PDB file of C-alpha atoms in Angstrom:
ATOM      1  CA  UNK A   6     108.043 121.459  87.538  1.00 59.00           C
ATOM      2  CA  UNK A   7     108.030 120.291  91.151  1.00 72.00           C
ATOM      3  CA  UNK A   8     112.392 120.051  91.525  1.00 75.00           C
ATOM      4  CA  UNK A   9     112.448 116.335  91.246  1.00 70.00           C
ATOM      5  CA  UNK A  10     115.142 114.555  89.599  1.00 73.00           C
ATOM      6  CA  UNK A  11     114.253 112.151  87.612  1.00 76.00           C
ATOM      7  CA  UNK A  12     116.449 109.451  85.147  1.00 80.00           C
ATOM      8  CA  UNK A  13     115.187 108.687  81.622  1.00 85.00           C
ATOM      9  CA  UNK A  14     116.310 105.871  79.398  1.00 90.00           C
ATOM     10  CA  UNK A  15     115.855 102.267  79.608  1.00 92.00           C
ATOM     11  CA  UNK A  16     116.944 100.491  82.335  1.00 90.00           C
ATOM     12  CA  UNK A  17     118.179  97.700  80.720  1.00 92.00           C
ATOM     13  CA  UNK A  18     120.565 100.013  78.943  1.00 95.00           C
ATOM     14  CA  UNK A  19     123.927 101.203  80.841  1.00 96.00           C
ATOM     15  CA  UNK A  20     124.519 104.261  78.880  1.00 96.00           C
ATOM     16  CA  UNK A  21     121.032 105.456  80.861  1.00 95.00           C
ATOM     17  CA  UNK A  22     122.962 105.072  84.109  1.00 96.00           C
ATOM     18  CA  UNK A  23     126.237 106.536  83.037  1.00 96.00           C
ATOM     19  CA  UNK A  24     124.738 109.613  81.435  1.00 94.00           C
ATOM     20  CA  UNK A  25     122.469 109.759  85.356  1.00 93.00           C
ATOM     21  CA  UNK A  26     126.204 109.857  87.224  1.00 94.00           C
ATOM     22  CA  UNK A  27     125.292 106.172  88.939  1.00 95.00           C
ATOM     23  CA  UNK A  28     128.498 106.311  90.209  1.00 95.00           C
ATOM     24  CA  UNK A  29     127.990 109.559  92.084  1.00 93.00           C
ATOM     25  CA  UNK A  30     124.903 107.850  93.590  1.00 92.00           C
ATOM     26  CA  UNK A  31     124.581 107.473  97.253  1.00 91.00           C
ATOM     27  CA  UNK A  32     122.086 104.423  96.184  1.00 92.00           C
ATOM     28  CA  UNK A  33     119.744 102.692  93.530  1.00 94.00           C
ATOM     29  CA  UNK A  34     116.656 101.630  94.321  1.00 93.00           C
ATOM     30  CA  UNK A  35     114.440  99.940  92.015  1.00 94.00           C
ATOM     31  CA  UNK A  36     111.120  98.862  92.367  1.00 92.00           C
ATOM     32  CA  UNK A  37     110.189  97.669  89.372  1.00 93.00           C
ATOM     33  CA  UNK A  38     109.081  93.553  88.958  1.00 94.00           C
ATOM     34  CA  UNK A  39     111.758  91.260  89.729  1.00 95.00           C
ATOM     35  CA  UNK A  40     112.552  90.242  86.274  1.00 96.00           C
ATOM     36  CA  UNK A  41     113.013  94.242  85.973  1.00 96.00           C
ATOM     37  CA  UNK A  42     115.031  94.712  89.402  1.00 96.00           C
ATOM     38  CA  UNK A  43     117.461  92.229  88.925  1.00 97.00           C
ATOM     39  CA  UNK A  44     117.949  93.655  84.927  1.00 97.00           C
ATOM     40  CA  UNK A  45     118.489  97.134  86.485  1.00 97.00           C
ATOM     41  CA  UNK A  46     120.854  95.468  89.343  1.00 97.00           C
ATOM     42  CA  UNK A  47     122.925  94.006  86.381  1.00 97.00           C
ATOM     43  CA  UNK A  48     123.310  96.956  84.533  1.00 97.00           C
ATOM     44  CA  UNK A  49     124.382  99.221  87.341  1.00 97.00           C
ATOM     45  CA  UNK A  50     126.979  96.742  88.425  1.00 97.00           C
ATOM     46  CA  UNK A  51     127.595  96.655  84.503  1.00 96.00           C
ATOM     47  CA  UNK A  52     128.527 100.559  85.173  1.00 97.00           C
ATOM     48  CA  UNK A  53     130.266 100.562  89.345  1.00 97.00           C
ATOM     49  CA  UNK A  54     130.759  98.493  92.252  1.00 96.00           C
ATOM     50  CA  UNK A  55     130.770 100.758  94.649  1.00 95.00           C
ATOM     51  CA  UNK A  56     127.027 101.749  94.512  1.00 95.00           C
ATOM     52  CA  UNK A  57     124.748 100.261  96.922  1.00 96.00           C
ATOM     53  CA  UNK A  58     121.565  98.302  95.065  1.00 96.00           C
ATOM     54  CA  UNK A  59     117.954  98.045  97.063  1.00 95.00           C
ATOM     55  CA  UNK A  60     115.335  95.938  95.408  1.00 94.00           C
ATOM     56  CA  UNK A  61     111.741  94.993  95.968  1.00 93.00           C
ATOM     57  CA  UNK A  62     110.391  91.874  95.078  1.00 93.00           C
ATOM     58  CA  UNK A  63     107.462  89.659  94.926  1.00 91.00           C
ATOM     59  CA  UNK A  64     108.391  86.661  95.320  1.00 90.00           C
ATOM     60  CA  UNK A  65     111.059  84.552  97.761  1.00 88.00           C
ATOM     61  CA  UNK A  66     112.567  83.122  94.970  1.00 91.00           C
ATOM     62  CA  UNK A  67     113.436  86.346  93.425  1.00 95.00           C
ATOM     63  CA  UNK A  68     115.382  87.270  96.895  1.00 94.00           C
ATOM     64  CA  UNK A  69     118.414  85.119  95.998  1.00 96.00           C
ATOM     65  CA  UNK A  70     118.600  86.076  92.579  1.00 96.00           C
ATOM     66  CA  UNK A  71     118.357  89.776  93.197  1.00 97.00           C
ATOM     67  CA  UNK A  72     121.220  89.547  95.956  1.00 97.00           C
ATOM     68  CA  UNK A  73     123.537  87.459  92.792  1.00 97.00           C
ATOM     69  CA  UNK A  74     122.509  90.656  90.697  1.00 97.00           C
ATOM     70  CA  UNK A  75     124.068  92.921  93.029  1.00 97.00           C
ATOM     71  CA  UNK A  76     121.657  93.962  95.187  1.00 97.00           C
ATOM     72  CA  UNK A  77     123.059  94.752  98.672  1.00 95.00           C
ATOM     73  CA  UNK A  78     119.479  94.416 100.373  1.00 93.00           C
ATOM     74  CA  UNK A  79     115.932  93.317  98.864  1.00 93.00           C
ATOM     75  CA  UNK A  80     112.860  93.803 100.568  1.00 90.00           C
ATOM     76  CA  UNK A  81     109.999  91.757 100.199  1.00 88.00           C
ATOM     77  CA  UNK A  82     106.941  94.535 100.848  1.00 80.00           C
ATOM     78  CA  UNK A  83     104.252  92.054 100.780  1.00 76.00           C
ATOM     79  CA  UNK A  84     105.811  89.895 103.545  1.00 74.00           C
ATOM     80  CA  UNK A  85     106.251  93.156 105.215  1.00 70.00           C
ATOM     81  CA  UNK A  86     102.975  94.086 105.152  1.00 68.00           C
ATOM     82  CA  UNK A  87     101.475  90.875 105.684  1.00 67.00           C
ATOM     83  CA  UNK A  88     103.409  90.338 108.637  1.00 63.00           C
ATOM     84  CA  UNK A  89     102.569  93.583 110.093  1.00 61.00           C
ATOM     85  CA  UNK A  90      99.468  93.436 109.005  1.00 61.00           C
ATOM     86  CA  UNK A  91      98.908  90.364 110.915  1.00 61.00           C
ATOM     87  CA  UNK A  92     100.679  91.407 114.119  1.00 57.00           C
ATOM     88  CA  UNK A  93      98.007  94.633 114.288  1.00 57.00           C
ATOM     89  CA  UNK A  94      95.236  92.384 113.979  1.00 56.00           C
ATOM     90  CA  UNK A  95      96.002  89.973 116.294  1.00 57.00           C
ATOM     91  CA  UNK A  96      97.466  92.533 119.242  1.00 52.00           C
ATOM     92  CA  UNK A  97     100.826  91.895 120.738  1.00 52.00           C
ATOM     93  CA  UNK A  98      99.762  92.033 124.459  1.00 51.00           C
ATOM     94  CA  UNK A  99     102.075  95.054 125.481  1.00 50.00           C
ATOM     95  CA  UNK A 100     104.869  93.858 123.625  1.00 67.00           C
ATOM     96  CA  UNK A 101     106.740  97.035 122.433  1.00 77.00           C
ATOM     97  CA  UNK A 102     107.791  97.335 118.595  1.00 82.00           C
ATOM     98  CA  UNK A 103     110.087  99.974 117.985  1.00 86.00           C
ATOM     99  CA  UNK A 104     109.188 102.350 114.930  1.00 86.00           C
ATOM    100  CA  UNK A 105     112.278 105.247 115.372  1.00 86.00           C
ATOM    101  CA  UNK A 106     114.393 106.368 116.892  1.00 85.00           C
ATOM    102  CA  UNK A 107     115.422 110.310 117.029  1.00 84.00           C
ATOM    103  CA  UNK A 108     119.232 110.371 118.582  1.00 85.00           C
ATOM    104  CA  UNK A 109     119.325 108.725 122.078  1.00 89.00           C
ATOM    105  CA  UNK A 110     115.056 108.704 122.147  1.00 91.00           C
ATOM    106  CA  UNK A 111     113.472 105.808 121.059  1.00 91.00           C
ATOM    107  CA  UNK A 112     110.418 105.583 119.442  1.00 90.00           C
ATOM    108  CA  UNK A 113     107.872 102.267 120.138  1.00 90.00           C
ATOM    109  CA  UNK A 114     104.296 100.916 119.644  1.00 88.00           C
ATOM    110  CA  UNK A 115     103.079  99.115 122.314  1.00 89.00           C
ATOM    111  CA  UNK A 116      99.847  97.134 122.421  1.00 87.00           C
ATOM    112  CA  UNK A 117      97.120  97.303 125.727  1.00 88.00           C
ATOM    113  CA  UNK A 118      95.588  94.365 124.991  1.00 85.00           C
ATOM    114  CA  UNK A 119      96.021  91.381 128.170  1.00 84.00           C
ATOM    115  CA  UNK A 120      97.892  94.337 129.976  1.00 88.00           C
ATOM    116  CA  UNK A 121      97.223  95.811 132.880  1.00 91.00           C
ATOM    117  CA  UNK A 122      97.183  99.177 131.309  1.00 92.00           C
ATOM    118  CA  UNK A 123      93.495  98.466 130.065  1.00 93.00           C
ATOM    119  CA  UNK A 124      91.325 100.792 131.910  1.00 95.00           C
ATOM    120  CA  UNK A 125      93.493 103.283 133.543  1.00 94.00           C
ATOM    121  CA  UNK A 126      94.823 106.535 132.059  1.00 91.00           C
ATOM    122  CA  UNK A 127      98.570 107.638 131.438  1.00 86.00           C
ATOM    123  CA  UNK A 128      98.716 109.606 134.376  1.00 88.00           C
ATOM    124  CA  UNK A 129      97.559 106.112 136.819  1.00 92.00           C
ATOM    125  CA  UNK A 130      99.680 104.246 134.532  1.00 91.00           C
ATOM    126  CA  UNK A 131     103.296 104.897 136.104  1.00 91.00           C
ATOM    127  CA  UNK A 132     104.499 104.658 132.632  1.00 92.00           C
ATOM    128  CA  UNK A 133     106.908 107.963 133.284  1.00 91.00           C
ATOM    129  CA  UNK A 134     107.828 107.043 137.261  1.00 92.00           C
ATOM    130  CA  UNK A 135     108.831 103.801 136.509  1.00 92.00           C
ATOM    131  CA  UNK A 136     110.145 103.311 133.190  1.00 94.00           C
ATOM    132  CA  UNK A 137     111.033 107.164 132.439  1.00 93.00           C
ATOM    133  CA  UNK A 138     108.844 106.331 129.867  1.00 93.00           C
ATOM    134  CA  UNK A 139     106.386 109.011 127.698  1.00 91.00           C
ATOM    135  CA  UNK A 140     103.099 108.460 125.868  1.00 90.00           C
ATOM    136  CA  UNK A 141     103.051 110.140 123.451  1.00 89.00           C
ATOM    137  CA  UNK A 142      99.927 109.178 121.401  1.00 87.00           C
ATOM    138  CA  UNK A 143      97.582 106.341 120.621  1.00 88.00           C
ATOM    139  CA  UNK A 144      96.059 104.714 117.832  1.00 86.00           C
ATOM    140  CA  UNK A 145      92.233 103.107 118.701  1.00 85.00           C
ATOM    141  CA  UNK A 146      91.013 101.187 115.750  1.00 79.00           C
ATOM    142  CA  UNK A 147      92.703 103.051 113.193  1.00 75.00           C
ATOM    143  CA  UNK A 148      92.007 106.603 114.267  1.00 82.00           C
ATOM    144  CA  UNK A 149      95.205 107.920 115.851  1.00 83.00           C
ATOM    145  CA  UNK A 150      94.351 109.491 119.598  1.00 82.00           C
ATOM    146  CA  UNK A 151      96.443 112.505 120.951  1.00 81.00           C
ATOM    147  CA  UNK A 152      97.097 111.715 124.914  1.00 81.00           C
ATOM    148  CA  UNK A 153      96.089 113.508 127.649  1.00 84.00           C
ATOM    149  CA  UNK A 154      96.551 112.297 131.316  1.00 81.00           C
ATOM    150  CA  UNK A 155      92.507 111.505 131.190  1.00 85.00           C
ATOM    151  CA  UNK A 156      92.189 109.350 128.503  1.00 87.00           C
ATOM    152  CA  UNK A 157      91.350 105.930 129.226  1.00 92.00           C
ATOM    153  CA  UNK A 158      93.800 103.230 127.669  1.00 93.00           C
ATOM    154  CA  UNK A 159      90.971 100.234 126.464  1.00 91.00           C
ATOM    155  CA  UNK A 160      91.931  96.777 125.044  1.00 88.00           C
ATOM    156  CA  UNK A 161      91.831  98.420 121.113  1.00 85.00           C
ATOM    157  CA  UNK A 162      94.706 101.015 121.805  1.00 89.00           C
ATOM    158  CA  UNK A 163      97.963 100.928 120.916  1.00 88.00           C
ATOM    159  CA  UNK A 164     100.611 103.481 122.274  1.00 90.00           C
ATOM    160  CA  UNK A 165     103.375 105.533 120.832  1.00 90.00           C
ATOM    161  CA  UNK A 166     106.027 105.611 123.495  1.00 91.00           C
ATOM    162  CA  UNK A 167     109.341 107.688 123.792  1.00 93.00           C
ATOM    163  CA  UNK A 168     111.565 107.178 126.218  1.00 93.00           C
ATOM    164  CA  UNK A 169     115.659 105.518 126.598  1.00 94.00           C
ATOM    165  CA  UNK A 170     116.571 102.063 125.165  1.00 91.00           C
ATOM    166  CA  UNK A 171     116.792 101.002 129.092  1.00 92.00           C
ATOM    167  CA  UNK A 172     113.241 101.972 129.996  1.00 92.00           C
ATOM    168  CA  UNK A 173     112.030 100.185 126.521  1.00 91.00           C
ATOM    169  CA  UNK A 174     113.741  97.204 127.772  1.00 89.00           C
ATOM    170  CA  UNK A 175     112.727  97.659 131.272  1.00 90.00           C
ATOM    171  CA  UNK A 176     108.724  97.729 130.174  1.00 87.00           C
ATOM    172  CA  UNK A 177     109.037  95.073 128.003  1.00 79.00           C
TER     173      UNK A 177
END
């Protein structure tokens, strides 16, 4: 009803992949439980080689196993999360995370807390005239902000910036 492709059969089954073209695929990604991942990993490289496997899993012991399956990458979400989680929480005192990138533009978070950003606006900033830097936005306990050149930057804020690798690296 909505256009979306979708593969039935059971996954522990490689006739389900072969009749789904797997080896067409661009990728398989699973995120099923690890017992489940690595099972689906198995049976794809039961079917091709030549597909790329991502995985999820839950647990750090799963990672090797996953990557013996066939997986090319696995991702641990919950270490993901937890980590940035963590680093949100605690502030990163103007150290700049980048988030994407769109061509030669980079895209970064940067904290205000401990910086001497706290308490003046994007326009008293400098950001642009000495980095070549743009804010673009800012996030304030949650609640994302949309910049103007009067907003006040307080110790809660973290900015979206945009701006060359070089003028990243030169703020940071």
């Amino acid at each position: 009803d909505q256009d979306v492709r979708v593969m039935v059969g059971r996954v522990d089954d490689a006739e389900t992949f072969r009749r789904a073209g797997v080896e067409r695929a661009s990728l398989v990604a699973t995120t099923l439980d690890d017992m489940a991942n690595a099972n689906v990993a198995l049976t794809v490289r039961d079917c091709t080689d030549a597909v790329p496997i991502v995985a999820t899993a839950a647990w750090e012991g799963s990672v090797d196993l996953l990557l013996q399956a066939g997986c090319q990458d696995v991702i641990q979400l919950g270490e993901l999360l937890g980590r940035e989680m963590a680093r949100r929480i605690a502030g990163h005192g103007g150290r700049m995370h980048v988030v994407g990138r769109l061509g030669d533009i980079v895209i970064a978070e940067a904290a205000t807390a401990g910086t001497p950003l706290v308490g003046q606006t994007a326009q008293q900033s400098g950001l642009r005239a000495r980095f070549g830097l743009n804010v673009v936005g800012a996030l304030e306990k949650g609640q994302y902000r949309p910049i103007s050149a009067t907003l006040t930057m307080t110790e809660d804020m973290t900015l979206l910036l945009s701006g060359s690798e070089a003028g990243l690296a030169a703020y940071a």
